[in-house]
Amino acid sequence: MGKKLAITGNQALAEAMRQINPDVCAAYPITPSTEIMQRFASFVSDGVVDTELVTVESEHSAMSACIGASAAGGRVMTATSSQGLALMWEMLHIASGMRLPIAMTLVNRALSAPINIHGDHSDGMGSRDCGWIQLYSENAQEAYDNIFQAVRIAEHEDIRLPAMVCMDGFIISHSIESMEFLPDEVIRDFIGEFKPKYPLLDVDKPVTYGPLVLPDFYIEFKRAQHEAINKAKKVTLEVAREFEKISGRSYGLFEPYRLDDAEIAIVLLNSAAGTAKDVVDDFRNKGIRVGLLKPRLFRPFPYEEIAEALGDAKVICVFDRADSFGGFGPMYMEIASAMMAAGSSPLMVNKIYGLGGRDFMPEDAEAVIKEMTGILDTGKTGTLKEYIGVRE
Amino acid sequence: MKLKGWKELEIGAIIPEAGNAEQYNTGSWRASRPQWIEENCIQCLFCWIYCPDSSVTVKDSKRGEFDYGHCKGCGVCAHECPGKKGKKAIVMVEEGN
Amino acid sequence: MSTPLRLKELSKKEDLLTGGHRMCAGCGAPIAIRQVLLAADVPLVAANATGCLEVSTTIYPYTAWKIPWIHSAFENAAATISGVEAMYKALKKKGKIDRKIKFIAFGGDGGTYDIGLQSLSGAMERGHDMVYICYDNGAYMNTGIQRSSATPFGANTTTCPAGRVIHGKPQKRKNLTRIMAAHDIPYVAQTTPAHWRDLMTKVRKALEVDGPAFINILAPCNRGWRTPTNNAIELCRIAADTCFWPLYEYENGKLTVNYKPKEKKPVTDFLKTQGRFKHLFSPDSKDLLKQAQENTDHEWDKLLREAACWAEETGTTEEGK
Ligand SMILES: Cc1ncc(C[n+]2csc(CCOP(=O)(O)OP(=O)(O)O)c2C)c(N)n1
Ligand code: SF4
Ligand code: SF4
Ligand code: SF4
Ligand SMILES: [Mg+2]
């Protein structure tokens, strides 16, 4: 097996990129993801990788260059956060619409205004509909493991779609944690050779990318795209099984934590799930049947599977580290859709937390779970959407 | 023509048949048609190099007929044609006449 | 060996932009692009910015392109081709490709002077091996003739219409060719498709360079300029003869003016051919015409002065070029 090291999330991702050794990277600095590309640039300068690094003049150009490079016929990676992802937005749709398997790390950060460099999920959730596969990661180990799997899922012949791996800015990107690295040759074998499809660089077979598609064909392409991304559920599980063989770590579409027989379920993404697990244990020790669900694959969203996992819960609290102003949080909407479609009608509340990097403490989880026990007793919810940890 | 369904299309709207626009007829756009008067032609090939629609055929460096499947009748060729002794080798005539 | 720049020889080559595209009858852009493609004797891969050329040549399921071609968005043709070129380098390094391929980007004036200027500037600074071709028709034609920073002074467009108080575009053109020259890249030039030999020579020089090159090509648009469909080439010739659109090039920074009209024609010779300038010829617009002439003279004189400096410095005469 691999070696253990204490390292930050960003360093782990840079290390993963070194092991992947992509053909082209195009990137632009933005906190908190900058360090990934900075480290990677030194791998390039030292000849440790043979990647062509394109140090573009904006994130819009970063994604544009990734699109050109991917269509040219090779493996392409990048990393960004927040405003950078927002500036890429136009190109995110184009990458997925052209079915280009680009892999990106998104170090989650709040969106301006006001400008804030800390971790929340507004950026990732804001790109929900861009047609990218999205994998979320609780910690550096998961982010490291996810990026290899993302490359495999994205490049799978039934899928050919871009994928992003998300991890929390600062909380994970900048904190040191002990994690295990896999040996280079194991990674090399796991990700395999890139298989180009319609490469632009094949000048003997000239292809046209990006034509004007009118109403006579447009919706057919979008229908096909939906089909392709939905297949990512099955492929994610296949790839996870293979990854388990090389790492001993098992991954699913989501992580259920003490969910069997749970009457109260909380749904929490990324690092905050780690914080809440201990709290769940405390309540379980007191005989309260509470469990946690941590989504991993957010796009495509595994509606049936999640509804089944949450099936027994009478009360569900969905936490969102992103907001949809004037609506419920994005995760709440997904979970509510999943339950509704499955014909269950648990009591469901939505807590918005941790925006702009506000700490999420065990006490926060504790207070919410206590509140849920009250709802379970009375069968009555109060305000459905509330902000927690906010000063009055 | 039966249009392809979503399962039959190439992924990502890629067009693998290079230059298949040749199959598309733009000749129907014409309001007037260029006519080549061979005896006035000095084979300068200006009509060929200045045609926006690649509609002047040339074989072995000699111009041939117009490609009326694509010619849009813009008249650039006629306008640029020097002809012989002040006599144009291309004239535009109204379509349908 | 490259094909001699004679029409008899060139006509033996395959057209890499086919007929059957949907640009308007008599449009200048496809004339320019055909010439660009005919000039090349190496395999090309192209990126194209959104605009008339892109839209009209690739209406699904048809493509008029016989070279590998990608359109991704409006403002990023230079960035997109940067990525393609970077992949070429990467795969070459790894021995996965050994062909010599050259990279080219096409953009309209809107996609180049305006929204795409940042990505173009970035790509030039990074030194990608690419040729960027701007086909300048002086407005956002594809969206219905809105002004761009390339629109000439006084022109009537749908966003600077000639009205009772404002008489067409109040500002003069941005001089993009010189902005590109300021990037100190190996090759920058300006030409027109009427001067096909000049255009093709420039494309060849640009392709021979190992690094970035930029060529600005005047491409009349009869819809936007309000001209007949048959005189795109004549308009290019008048543009050069009036010095509204001078033909020049910067080779490793050294400027050469490639065409000096024997007798410089008044800019009104150019303006009066086009409906977009019609309002400038009303009796109370004399000042505007004067301004238009001054703008042209100013740019032309600047160019000549700079070219003369270069000629003096390198001990060459700039005459007879
Ligand atoms: C980001 C973005 N903004 C605006 C547009 C709309 N748009 C498409 S083409 C175009 C004008 C293109 O003008 P130009 O580059 O001069 O090319 P032309 O059509 O004149 O050949 C505009 C404004 C777009 N496609 N994308
Ligand atoms: S009329 Fe126009 S399209 Fe037709 S051949 Fe002449 S130049 Fe070409
Ligand atoms: S331009 Fe006129 S003279 Fe010249 S080749 Fe064409 S038809 Fe003949
Ligand atoms: S609108 Fe102008 S630039 Fe666009 S295709 Fe028509 S003539 Fe050409
Ligand atoms: Mg334009």
PDB file of C-alpha atoms in Angstrom, chain C residues 9 60 62 69 110 113-114 120 129 149 159 191 295 315 320:
ATOM      1  CA  GLU C   9      -0.652  27.087 -59.666  1.00  0.00           C
ATOM      2  CA  TYR C  60     -25.508  21.532 -38.374  1.00  0.00           C
ATOM      3  CA  TYR C  62     -23.146  20.734 -42.457  1.00  0.00           C
ATOM      4  CA  TRP C  69     -11.993  23.270 -36.815  1.00  0.00           C
ATOM      5  CA  GLY C 110     -16.043  42.266 -32.524  1.00  0.00           C
ATOM      6  CA  TYR C 113     -10.902  44.205 -31.132  1.00  0.00           C
ATOM      7  CA  ASP C 114     -13.499  44.074 -28.363  1.00  0.00           C
ATOM      8  CA  LEU C 120      -5.796  37.456 -27.890  1.00  0.00           C
ATOM      9  CA  ASP C 129       2.820  29.010 -32.357  1.00  0.00           C
ATOM     10  CA  SER C 149     -14.357  49.556 -31.736  1.00  0.00           C
ATOM     11  CA  THR C 159     -26.246  51.118 -32.017  1.00  0.00           C
ATOM     12  CA  THR C 191      -4.035  43.453 -45.866  1.00  0.00           C
ATOM     13  CA  ASN C 295      -8.298  60.762 -38.964  1.00  0.00           C
ATOM     14  CA  GLY C 315      19.823  51.492 -44.271  1.00  0.00           C
ATOM     15  CA  GLY C 320       9.863  50.170 -54.274  1.00  0.00           C
TER      16      GLY C 320
END
